[in-house]
Amino acid sequence: MRPFSSRSELFDGVLARGAAGGATGDEAWLAALLRTEAALARAQAAVGLMPAGVAATIEDACAQLKPDVATLSADAAASGNPVVPLVAALRRAVPPDVAESVHKAATSQDIMDTAAMLVTRDALAAILADARGAAAAAAALARTYRDSPMPARTLLRQAVPTTFGLKAAGWMLALDEAGSRVAAVRATRLAVQFGGPAGTLGGLDGHGLAVLARLARELGLAEPVLPWHTDRTRIADIASALGGLAGVCAKVGRDITLLAQDEVAEVAEGSPGGSSSMVHKRNPVAAVSAIAAAMRAPGLVASLLAAMAHEHERAAGAWHAEWLPLRDLLVTTGSAAAWLQIGLAELTVDAAMMQSHVDDLADRLGATVDTGESAALVDRALAIHEAAL
Amino acid sequence: MRPFSSRSELFDGVLARGAAGGATGDEAWLAALLRTEAALARAQAAVGLMPAGVAATIEDACAQLKPDVATLSADAAASGNPVVPLVAALRRAVPPDVAESVHKAATSQDIMDTAAMLVTRDALAAILADARGAAAAAAALARTYRDSPMPARTLLRQAVPTTFGLKAAGWMLALDEAGSRVAAVRATRLAVQFGGPAGTLGGLDGHGLAVLARLARELGLAEPVLPWHTDRTRIADIASALGGLAGVCAKVGRDITLLAQDEVAEVAEGSPGGSSSMVHKRNPVAAVSAIAAAMRAPGLVASLLAAMAHEHERAAGAWHAEWLPLRDLLVTTGSAAAWLQIGLAELTVDAAMMQSHVDDLADRLGATVDTGESAALVDRALAIHEAAL
Amino acid sequence: MRPFSSRSELFDGVLARGAAGGATGDEAWLAALLRTEAALARAQAAVGLMPAGVAATIEDACAQLKPDVATLSADAAASGNPVVPLVAALRRAVPPDVAESVHKAATSQDIMDTAAMLVTRDALAAILADARGAAAAAAALARTYRDSPMPARTLLRQAVPTTFGLKAAGWMLALDEAGSRVAAVRATRLAVQFGGPAGTLGGLDGHGLAVLARLARELGLAEPVLPWHTDRTRIADIASALGGLAGVCAKVGRDITLLAQDEVAEVAEGSPGGSSSMVHKRNPVAAVSAIAAAMRAPGLVASLLAAMAHEHERAAGAWHAEWLPLRDLLVTTGSAAAWLQIGLAELTVDAAMMQSHVDDLADRLGATVDTGESAALVDRALAIHEAAL
Amino acid sequence: MRPFSSRSELFDGVLARGAAGGATGDEAWLAALLRTEAALARAQAAVGLMPAGVAATIEDACAQLKPDVATLSADAAASGNPVVPLVAALRRAVPPDVAESVHKAATSQDIMDTAAMLVTRDALAAILADARGAAAAAAALARTYRDSPMPARTLLRQAVPTTFGLKAAGWMLALDEAGSRVAAVRATRLAVQFGGPAGTLGGLDGHGLAVLARLARELGLAEPVLPWHTDRTRIADIASALGGLAGVCAKVGRDITLLAQDEVAEVAEGSPGGSSSMVHKRNPVAAVSAIAAAMRAPGLVASLLAAMAHEHERAAGAWHAEWLPLRDLLVTTGSAAAWLQIGLAELTVDAAMMQSHVDDLADRLGATVDTGESAALVDRALAIHEAAL
């Protein structure tokens, strides 16, 4: 019997919602790798290291090359990364006298890390769009239910009154704050990688720094002070920002599932999920899926942080160890945000039920329903939210 | 522009070596899901809950059904898991009067968890084969170099003499011990899941326990005392055993990379990897790839342990959160073992260099080279290893 | 201003309940270190490596020595571990001609690892006692409420009926299974460490293996096949077993907090906690504290697994990195088990409320309350539980 | 026999170096809790919620109170946190008519979270001082060895030449970047917590927002837009920043241990550690201890991120689960930075050995020693470093 393929997409409908999956898949990676090689040639031509025509030939080859992923992946095993066979393919695709100008003075990690940043930039854009959509949905809830009292619950016990508006404003603000950190990392920490085998910009006739600057401009990435082959603070920053956003998605998802319990019934999802065995079930599938996706994040962040101890000028394992956790973290955080956006946008709120619960609570406390300064808090949170748009 | 596909196999040549990838891919999962539905029908027929002919019809449908993964994955989003659309497809594939006997009295998680155990069983077999191959290669090194002195190194400083045989015996024993834990989990902890929506074996006219026992026998899985929908100690045991084996792979890989340094040069890999920029490089690619794969494990184990708090009778997120980390952990531990098997089997040892280093060390210490009882230790470790085969 | 002390016990009342804290504190560690040095002398005398009188003198010194922890801790910084200054103190405490027999042919890690196993053995005993107490309390609930119907809840929505007896039996079985793994690790995987600086049993005139065996017998620990200085599968096994038990505690604690919600009100804690601001609050403090303690575990397990890649014959950091996570994991898992034992033993169950909820559910489903084979499941789980006592 | 105390300081000399331990110990925590209660009274008096004299009485009581930690810790078990017994003690310490103004309209978490921010602020100051010291030491190395060639090493194999100056500049820049993130979090994300039991600022006659603002000013903490009882993005930001810094410490420590190998011998520590058994050993204890401390961080970060899903208005476990991981993360990152500062400041560099290695490498490559633009890279990194001072 032929062996099964290792392709794994069966769970993606549930666990890889949103555009981050596509932004980090093989096609996106290959496009980013080739785009980097092309930009490198262009940058080197710009500073006089090769004729413009040679760079154009390389750029054409990068645009035309359609490498077979399976072959590339298999060939990568020999050297430890896919850039080695990709460069070989590119060199075969250009005239012999151009071949040596392909990947000139670069090391595999220059291309891989730069491509990772391009891929991450697109994935973060997708994630941010969904996170902002979720925040906007929460903002709408905060506005609509600004004055709708409900019981605050602490340690899962009813405490004293709050409003659903304030709860939703809290969701919104947490999404905004976590999202703004993701946006800041995207804007400032995604840098081009270029240093050559030893990170010294050797073999470039003293034009290395110029190439570095030009390459950054070509690709719209930040220019690093030094090559960062074994300084992985950028990866840590990306990972951490995603971990924070995932944590917020888990929090909001958890709240939704708790409010959607039959016994609480203060909210319901607009498109609840069915069951293979129980026709009556109305499962909060969006929130559940958001939680599931978000729960993968802390372990992935830990993997990326634990992989920061890159040896010398190129790690003996820790660099390769980043590739899949980074992808997985982008995809799963994106899925959490995408599901949450749906869950919040379609949320059905039963303000009467909330009112009834809070009235019962007030009766038990022998007090009137006092929601303190919740309205003013909602207003100031919404003002901050709107100012940031 | 059409969006990129989320397919991700570019790094599998480096990071998903071995057979665990295929054993846990979509095809394997679908086969396991359908095999479980078929076995369930057979078990129910065996205890008289449906005519044998009905079970045979279902079994045929399970054998014939070739569901499209992309469609199934997309449809799974509505309910939160792929069993719901798969059961719908099966019901469409059988005559109307058989349809209600498909998935009878089962819940999605019965099928998913049982299939996960089938998939895990095959993946663990693949992983164990490679781990045992690696241990056998280490045993061969221990035998060959039983009396070859080399410096022991503590805190990365030369300490006093040891032998390469004892070092290799230590690798072997660690692989054996971690492997035996994986084997024990495989033999005893992979249980069928069956309880129905509430885990009460309802809707089976009192034949539930009989179905449970029969289903276990049909699939060669253990029979649990109770349905374990929200008792995830089995998942924790699988995860932990894999985490332990991955840790051993990381240790051995680390030692190989350290011994393969130019400045130490006591070992070299048989098929060292090249570089995209440096023709002279001889990188220990197998050890590096083993390390990289192994480094993913602790975070994945943490994700699975952190997901143990399943609510009530079915978790609101924590169950779905297991699927990908479990797969990833199987694949990455398998990759670590497979790479290590290659690295050890092809390892080139320079016993003369070791001797020269240990002679220098003895000179500095003003002592003779005394390797204590290392030979006796090697012998007893090999005896244990061979007895376990 | 003098600097603050780093002593940290303020949160121990909440987060370090049970006897594992004491079993792993400084006093316990010092006692274990000194007990190991004493046993080593005794074992060496037994095989003729020193006169019995010398060993007795060392043993006396070990019994008398009352080292100051702060001094020892500070002095440990110079060498990297507390055994170096402890051995120095011991040597000062014996006659000069005995001094060289102290710690003879041992390395610091021999003493530290053996002491860690002694400390772990006591801590695991404490943890197991509380875990078994919790399981016994769950068993009592399973017996009492064997036939008390309540709604099963899946994805936090009411599904179909189950019984509280079955739920409690599930808690019991999970505690039993996780506990039995802890017990198995305690019984089989706690081994003496002895190998000397290079792990070769050098400097013992060929009596090394005999000393190893004797030392194991003296301390009641397992005799390892080889010194395991850099084979950390034993640490991984301890960590994993604790991680599994902590995960079960988190699951049961979560269920209790969910059932104790005002809106569900099917259980209450016997000694609920108050609030600094709300007199009416009845917080499920035991369950909350169990959850809090258990949530620390996955990260600690990950730290211990990630630290398995010990270099060569003594790690350059990874060994030291184990000490506090191992202690923390013992203490926090012990705290989770101790709190859970209290929470379950004192749990107040409102079977009438459960019945009322399940009647409402049956009404909505238009069905009678059918709890399937839950009673038979409870019976078989209890039989297994009782057989294991 | 009386039970052992759970006090645990034996490993602090090795694993809790630096001032973060004291800044986060019981004394510091108690001082911060009392300072918060005092500031709350002052802030409430400032907006007219109580007479200035009442606030002054409370402030005096806070200054005078010397609670016994063991009692407080034990009493905290009843309610789940130490603020409840601390407030009770404060109320006993003031005249009866003042008692009700103590902790007015506050909830335990207001006080605990605010105190945690005060404690964190001091600990981060200590950590930053050591991180900056380490960066300064690396800068000095970069300056001194700006033009000292050595082999770059990739995958632990010699690649092509670099300089030690560039390597040290890379260490410096990574420390600077990770440190600047810690500093940014310290400056902007440490906020006062105040919202009362439901986070609505209830019971303050409409002066709640004014109290919030005033309390922030009193304590020099940021004023949050909303109470953040269950929005834990601030905790995630602190954790992530520390995780990044710890990762850099691990990287630099790893490099030092690798360069300090006997076979490489390009650096040595100024105060190497001894061995309990080998007089000749010169262990790189500072680097080893930095690595050990840093290795604890990723698991702790994961614990804090995994604890972000706080339920509703106060978590049922996840909040309590933060306390010890946050402390441990501060202490261990501080220890890593403190050890690294020592290791770098006292590092002995053997530039002749580096030169000899790089000459050998050049010979093997048949090339001259070309270090590319390493000097220019060092210069620009130093310029950035100095500009930031």
mmCIF file with all atom_site columns, N, CA and C in Angstrom, chain C residues 32-59:
data_model
loop_
_atom_site.group_PDB
_atom_site.id
_atom_site.type_symbol
_atom_site.label_atom_id
_atom_site.label_alt_id
_atom_site.label_comp_id
_atom_site.label_asym_id
_atom_site.label_entity_id
_atom_site.label_seq_id
_atom_site.pdbx_PDB_ins_code
_atom_site.Cartn_x
_atom_site.Cartn_y
_atom_site.Cartn_z
_atom_site.occupancy
_atom_site.B_iso_or_equiv
_atom_site.pdbx_formal_charge
_atom_site.auth_seq_id
_atom_site.auth_comp_id
_atom_site.auth_asym_id
_atom_site.auth_atom_id
_atom_site.pdbx_PDB_model_num
ATOM 1  N N  . ALA C 1 32 ? 18.389 16.078 53.122 1.00 0.00 ? 32 ALA C N  1
ATOM 2  C CA . ALA C 1 32 ? 18.592 15.078 52.066 1.00 0.00 ? 32 ALA C CA 1
ATOM 3  C C  . ALA C 1 32 ? 20.032 15.096 51.566 1.00 0.00 ? 32 ALA C C  1
ATOM 4  N N  . LEU C 1 33 ? 20.620 16.269 51.448 1.00 0.00 ? 33 LEU C N  1
ATOM 5  C CA . LEU C 1 33 ? 22.022 16.361 51.010 1.00 0.00 ? 33 LEU C CA 1
ATOM 6  C C  . LEU C 1 33 ? 22.933 15.675 52.024 1.00 0.00 ? 33 LEU C C  1
ATOM 7  N N  . LEU C 1 34 ? 22.702 15.946 53.300 1.00 0.00 ? 34 LEU C N  1
ATOM 8  C CA . LEU C 1 34 ? 23.556 15.366 54.331 1.00 0.00 ? 34 LEU C CA 1
ATOM 9  C C  . LEU C 1 34 ? 23.317 13.862 54.462 1.00 0.00 ? 34 LEU C C  1
ATOM 10 N N  . ARG C 1 35 ? 22.079 13.467 54.308 1.00 0.00 ? 35 ARG C N  1
ATOM 11 C CA . ARG C 1 35 ? 21.769 12.037 54.351 1.00 0.00 ? 35 ARG C CA 1
ATOM 12 C C  . ARG C 1 35 ? 22.478 11.309 53.206 1.00 0.00 ? 35 ARG C C  1
ATOM 13 N N  . THR C 1 36 ? 22.558 11.960 52.082 1.00 0.00 ? 36 THR C N  1
ATOM 14 C CA . THR C 1 36 ? 23.238 11.337 50.939 1.00 0.00 ? 36 THR C CA 1
ATOM 15 C C  . THR C 1 36 ? 24.736 11.205 51.193 1.00 0.00 ? 36 THR C C  1
ATOM 16 N N  . GLU C 1 37 ? 25.346 12.258 51.709 1.00 0.00 ? 37 GLU C N  1
ATOM 17 C CA . GLU C 1 37 ? 26.781 12.170 52.012 1.00 0.00 ? 37 GLU C CA 1
ATOM 18 C C  . GLU C 1 37 ? 27.038 11.075 53.048 1.00 0.00 ? 37 GLU C C  1
ATOM 19 N N  . ALA C 1 38 ? 26.179 10.990 54.041 1.00 0.00 ? 38 ALA C N  1
ATOM 20 C CA . ALA C 1 38 ? 26.354 9.961  55.073 1.00 0.00 ? 38 ALA C CA 1
ATOM 21 C C  . ALA C 1 38 ? 26.206 8.556  54.475 1.00 0.00 ? 38 ALA C C  1
ATOM 22 N N  . ALA C 1 39 ? 25.192 8.391  53.654 1.00 0.00 ? 39 ALA C N  1
ATOM 23 C CA . ALA C 1 39 ? 24.960 7.075  53.053 1.00 0.00 ? 39 ALA C CA 1
ATOM 24 C C  . ALA C 1 39 ? 26.107 6.697  52.133 1.00 0.00 ? 39 ALA C C  1
ATOM 25 N N  . LEU C 1 40 ? 26.661 7.697  51.466 1.00 0.00 ? 40 LEU C N  1
ATOM 26 C CA . LEU C 1 40 ? 27.783 7.422  50.564 1.00 0.00 ? 40 LEU C CA 1
ATOM 27 C C  . LEU C 1 40 ? 28.969 6.878  51.365 1.00 0.00 ? 40 LEU C C  1
ATOM 28 N N  . ALA C 1 41 ? 29.257 7.521  52.492 1.00 0.00 ? 41 ALA C N  1
ATOM 29 C CA . ALA C 1 41 ? 30.366 7.032  53.320 1.00 0.00 ? 41 ALA C CA 1
ATOM 30 C C  . ALA C 1 41 ? 30.079 5.611  53.796 1.00 0.00 ? 41 ALA C C  1
ATOM 31 N N  . ARG C 1 42 ? 28.868 5.382  54.241 1.00 0.00 ? 42 ARG C N  1
ATOM 32 C CA . ARG C 1 42 ? 28.477 4.054  54.722 1.00 0.00 ? 42 ARG C CA 1
ATOM 33 C C  . ARG C 1 42 ? 28.626 3.016  53.611 1.00 0.00 ? 42 ARG C C  1
ATOM 34 N N  . ALA C 1 43 ? 28.161 3.373  52.446 1.00 0.00 ? 43 ALA C N  1
ATOM 35 C CA . ALA C 1 43 ? 28.242 2.427  51.322 1.00 0.00 ? 43 ALA C CA 1
ATOM 36 C C  . ALA C 1 43 ? 29.698 2.151  50.963 1.00 0.00 ? 43 ALA C C  1
ATOM 37 N N  . GLN C 1 44 ? 30.519 3.175  50.998 1.00 0.00 ? 44 GLN C N  1
ATOM 38 C CA . GLN C 1 44 ? 31.926 2.974  50.657 1.00 0.00 ? 44 GLN C CA 1
ATOM 39 C C  . GLN C 1 44 ? 32.633 2.140  51.718 1.00 0.00 ? 44 GLN C C  1
ATOM 40 N N  . ALA C 1 45 ? 32.263 2.348  52.969 1.00 0.00 ? 45 ALA C N  1
ATOM 41 C CA . ALA C 1 45 ? 32.830 1.509  54.025 1.00 0.00 ? 45 ALA C CA 1
ATOM 42 C C  . ALA C 1 45 ? 32.390 0.060  53.847 1.00 0.00 ? 45 ALA C C  1
ATOM 43 N N  . ALA C 1 46 ? 31.145 -0.113 53.462 1.00 0.00 ? 46 ALA C N  1
ATOM 44 C CA . ALA C 1 46 ? 30.613 -1.473 53.314 1.00 0.00 ? 46 ALA C CA 1
ATOM 45 C C  . ALA C 1 46 ? 31.386 -2.279 52.281 1.00 0.00 ? 46 ALA C C  1
ATOM 46 N N  . VAL C 1 47 ? 31.889 -1.613 51.244 1.00 0.00 ? 47 VAL C N  1
ATOM 47 C CA . VAL C 1 47 ? 32.639 -2.338 50.216 1.00 0.00 ? 47 VAL C CA 1
ATOM 48 C C  . VAL C 1 47 ? 34.141 -2.241 50.456 1.00 0.00 ? 47 VAL C C  1
ATOM 49 N N  . GLY C 1 48 ? 34.529 -1.689 51.587 1.00 0.00 ? 48 GLY C N  1
ATOM 50 C CA . GLY C 1 48 ? 35.927 -1.700 51.950 1.00 0.00 ? 48 GLY C CA 1
ATOM 51 C C  . GLY C 1 48 ? 36.747 -0.506 51.507 1.00 0.00 ? 48 GLY C C  1
ATOM 52 N N  . LEU C 1 49 ? 36.078 0.542  51.063 1.00 0.00 ? 49 LEU C N  1
ATOM 53 C CA . LEU C 1 49 ? 36.828 1.706  50.582 1.00 0.00 ? 49 LEU C CA 1
ATOM 54 C C  . LEU C 1 49 ? 37.259 2.645  51.703 1.00 0.00 ? 49 LEU C C  1
ATOM 55 N N  . MET C 1 50 ? 36.689 2.471  52.865 1.00 0.00 ? 50 MET C N  1
ATOM 56 C CA . MET C 1 50 ? 37.160 3.238  54.027 1.00 0.00 ? 50 MET C CA 1
ATOM 57 C C  . MET C 1 50 ? 36.795 2.435  55.260 1.00 0.00 ? 50 MET C C  1
ATOM 58 N N  . PRO C 1 51 ? 37.512 2.679  56.338 1.00 0.00 ? 51 PRO C N  1
ATOM 59 C CA . PRO C 1 51 ? 37.169 1.966  57.569 1.00 0.00 ? 51 PRO C CA 1
ATOM 60 C C  . PRO C 1 51 ? 35.783 2.372  58.054 1.00 0.00 ? 51 PRO C C  1
ATOM 61 N N  . ALA C 1 52 ? 35.133 1.450  58.728 1.00 0.00 ? 52 ALA C N  1
ATOM 62 C CA . ALA C 1 52 ? 33.792 1.729  59.232 1.00 0.00 ? 52 ALA C CA 1
ATOM 63 C C  . ALA C 1 52 ? 33.809 2.926  60.172 1.00 0.00 ? 52 ALA C C  1
ATOM 64 N N  . GLY C 1 53 ? 34.885 3.071  60.914 1.00 0.00 ? 53 GLY C N  1
ATOM 65 C CA . GLY C 1 53 ? 34.967 4.182  61.854 1.00 0.00 ? 53 GLY C CA 1
ATOM 66 C C  . GLY C 1 53 ? 35.002 5.527  61.158 1.00 0.00 ? 53 GLY C C  1
ATOM 67 N N  . VAL C 1 54 ? 35.677 5.568  60.042 1.00 0.00 ? 54 VAL C N  1
ATOM 68 C CA . VAL C 1 54 ? 35.716 6.822  59.266 1.00 0.00 ? 54 VAL C CA 1
ATOM 69 C C  . VAL C 1 54 ? 34.314 7.164  58.777 1.00 0.00 ? 54 VAL C C  1
ATOM 70 N N  . ALA C 1 55 ? 33.637 6.166  58.261 1.00 0.00 ? 55 ALA C N  1
ATOM 71 C CA . ALA C 1 55 ? 32.284 6.403  57.791 1.00 0.00 ? 55 ALA C CA 1
ATOM 72 C C  . ALA C 1 55 ? 31.395 6.859  58.939 1.00 0.00 ? 55 ALA C C  1
ATOM 73 N N  . ALA C 1 56 ? 31.576 6.246  60.098 1.00 0.00 ? 56 ALA C N  1
ATOM 74 C CA . ALA C 1 56 ? 30.752 6.634  61.246 1.00 0.00 ? 56 ALA C CA 1
ATOM 75 C C  . ALA C 1 56 ? 31.023 8.073  61.647 1.00 0.00 ? 56 ALA C C  1
ATOM 76 N N  . THR C 1 57 ? 32.286 8.463  61.580 1.00 0.00 ? 57 THR C N  1
ATOM 77 C CA . THR C 1 57 ? 32.626 9.852  61.888 1.00 0.00 ? 57 THR C CA 1
ATOM 78 C C  . THR C 1 57 ? 31.944 10.808 60.908 1.00 0.00 ? 57 THR C C  1
ATOM 79 N N  . ILE C 1 58 ? 31.984 10.457 59.652 1.00 0.00 ? 58 ILE C N  1
ATOM 80 C CA . ILE C 1 58 ? 31.327 11.295 58.639 1.00 0.00 ? 58 ILE C CA 1
ATOM 81 C C  . ILE C 1 58 ? 29.823 11.333 58.887 1.00 0.00 ? 58 ILE C C  1
ATOM 82 N N  . GLU C 1 59 ? 29.281 10.166 59.176 1.00 0.00 ? 59 GLU C N  1
ATOM 83 C CA . GLU C 1 59 ? 27.840 10.099 59.419 1.00 0.00 ? 59 GLU C CA 1
ATOM 84 C C  . GLU C 1 59 ? 27.455 10.981 60.607 1.00 0.00 ? 59 GLU C C  1
#
